[in-house]
Amino acid sequence: MKRALILNAINTRIGGVLIRGKKGTAKSTAVRSLAALLPEVSVLRGCPYSCLPENRETAPAVTRQVRIVDLPVGATEDRLVGSLDIEQAIKTGSRSFEPGLIASTHRGILYVDEVNLLNDHLVDVLLDAAAMGRNYVEREGISVSHAAQFILVGTMNPEEGDLRPQLLDRFGLAVEVDSAFTPEERREVVKRRIAYEDDPFGFMDKWQDSEAEERERILHSQELLGKVHVSDDILELITDICAEYQVDGLRADIVMYKTAGTIAAYEGRNHVLADDVREAAEMALLHRQRRQPFQQPHLVTEQLDSMIDDFQNRPQNREPQDQDQNQSEEQDDGDPDSPEPEEQPPTPPGDSGPQDQYYEVGNPFSVRSLQVKPPDHRARPAGGRRARTISGSPSGRYVSAATPQDKASDLALDATLRTAAPHQVERRSGLGSQADTDNAPAFLIEPWDVREKVRETKTGSLILFVVDASGSMGAQRRMVAVKGAILSLLLDAYQRRDRVGLIAFRGTSAQVLLPPTSSVDLAHTLLQEMPTGGRTPLSRGLMLAMEVIEAEKQKDRSVLPLLVVLSDGRANVAMGSGGPSSASDQAEGGNLPLAEARAMAAAIKEQHISAVVIDTETDFLRLGLAEPVAEAMGALCIKLEELHSDALADTVRMQMPMSDKPTPVTRRDSGAPAANKAAIEVFNWWLPRLGSNQGFQLQRLTCYHYTTGQRQYRKSIVIAVARGVK
């Protein structure tokens, strides 16, 4: 971590550093202490852009310590990049630019704590400015650009969620901070902390000489950096490593080139060695190895060491045929991205019964969009892509203006001027003397003229998965497909920046496996370890889901919950009993567990909770018990096979108007009574969804079969042709 920070201090063009680590690993302490090691900078007095003195001669120069600017997680875009100076515009009628935090951090350090919780569009703005060295502002009629050369440092705890791979790639370097300390290291940390608290100034004086020595070394490295030579052989090694690790894009090659040269300058050399490339690769490739969501960052160092050793051992005047031989030997060493044997999920001790089974996670697929409609007009914070809502912060698309209920926090200048414009003549006539008129502002505005912006943004949701983990899900290995569907929905939640939670019900109880969190990776891990077996207490799972959502609403009234229930609806455990439904229960209430499940579903509907029920039945003969539960819940009921986005596209194509002229098809008529019966059932199922079934006559039934996939699944398509009498 300290090495990566120092390298960025020497060469700001590396592109910043991302520090990943759990809580208590001194990430923030290391970043804030970096400013004391950097050489002081000379700036113009009063310049908001920290201008160099040689550029201007209108103001005296002053020397100060390098500035560290903290970017809060709740910062807005106009505060970050700068905006129109509203006070100057109202007083004089002229447009003036008010610099933002990026201008303040020029030639300094911009520190973002918990960068993974920052809005994605702000991270994009930061990374663009850090990469280009300039900040471009095009907003509110202002076109400004200014220098923005700074060290971008972000820290994050992976347990609270991760950055998107596209944003990870924009950071130059990334390091992983280990929380494992030896007893000797722990004792030394405690001693230094107590010594600082007892005598802060004496502690700083004790380390002043060491800091001055490191400061001189950094200054010498900056002077030597322009003289460092990177040979063609070293460049070839860098590109070979990036190609071997199959890194997307060319950022890794460029960052490794800059970092290796900076390491050589820090070590006092004017040429780059292979060991410098090794160290640069460990910091530049760690976060770029992440190819898909839920893949943890991991660098296979064995292959890297092998390539470095081969480079160091080969003769410098090698022949072309020797190069081909070395390349073939490297290919035989193995591919770092080759799939490893799949590990079986561990069996939890103690709770696993004789009927518990563990199934792997099925292959993910592209899912149809699950939308959440806010039940009210409450303002909500931005930070997702699931639902459109009124923004509760000065971020989002400006859609209208409104009279502020309290002090205006986001002034709508255009609406304010339009409101005050009809009264300008009357207000100027009431000023009195000519002197008062001359000293008055260019535009007279009263407090009741003020309007604030109403912004629209997209916000994330809380997706709570309620999963049926009973024994019926193990029939025909249905849990494999169910876990694959959950994984697909988790991928969708990851891309839309949603929070997720996981509840599983089986046996006689329901359990919260994962409380609502932003860490979708953790949900994926728990999904792999979820056992299957026992009875189906559906009502208990729904009740627990209501309790979890109610607890989240108590914490944040603006939360948008989406309940996703995955079950076949075959409830057989009542809430008041510890076993399956008895004959007396069925005699009293028809089917008490199903009745309780529908009652809990109706209670969810009364709470205005958006919900989706995914029917996991895959048998040829379906009981259809999940549909009544979804109907009582006011939820959309989707069959497991209909969750695919391709299935949704097929449904849309089936409802498109067809030509009157039939298209001849090659078919194989089965002639079986079961096929004809199935065709009639399909026909009767579709008619109510196409509109009124009066005036339609069944004209022709056709059934043909085909095989698909590597396993040659046998499928049937039934075509029912109807002719309208009207």
PDB file of C-alpha atoms in Angstrom, residues 365-368 641-653:
ATOM      1  CA  PHE A 365     -28.705 -16.302 -18.372  1.00  0.00           C
ATOM      2  CA  SER A 366     -30.059 -12.939 -19.423  1.00  0.00           C
ATOM      3  CA  VAL A 367     -33.245 -12.251 -17.458  1.00  0.00           C
ATOM      4  CA  ARG A 368     -36.267 -10.151 -18.313  1.00  0.00           C
ATOM      5  CA  GLU A 641     -38.584 -20.947 -18.105  1.00  0.00           C
ATOM      6  CA  GLU A 642     -40.267 -17.595 -18.849  1.00  0.00           C
ATOM      7  CA  LEU A 643     -37.675 -15.718 -16.828  1.00  0.00           C
ATOM      8  CA  HIS A 644     -35.291 -15.793 -19.792  1.00  0.00           C
ATOM      9  CA  SER A 645     -35.226 -12.589 -21.805  1.00  0.00           C
ATOM     10  CA  ASP A 646     -35.410 -14.748 -24.945  1.00  0.00           C
ATOM     11  CA  ALA A 647     -38.729 -16.183 -23.754  1.00  0.00           C
ATOM     12  CA  LEU A 648     -40.064 -12.660 -23.330  1.00  0.00           C
ATOM     13  CA  ALA A 649     -39.007 -11.797 -26.891  1.00  0.00           C
ATOM     14  CA  ASP A 650     -40.751 -14.923 -28.168  1.00  0.00           C
ATOM     15  CA  THR A 651     -43.941 -13.895 -26.354  1.00  0.00           C
ATOM     16  CA  VAL A 652     -43.818 -10.461 -27.969  1.00  0.00           C
ATOM     17  CA  ARG A 653     -43.305 -11.986 -31.405  1.00  0.00           C
TER      18      ARG A 653
END
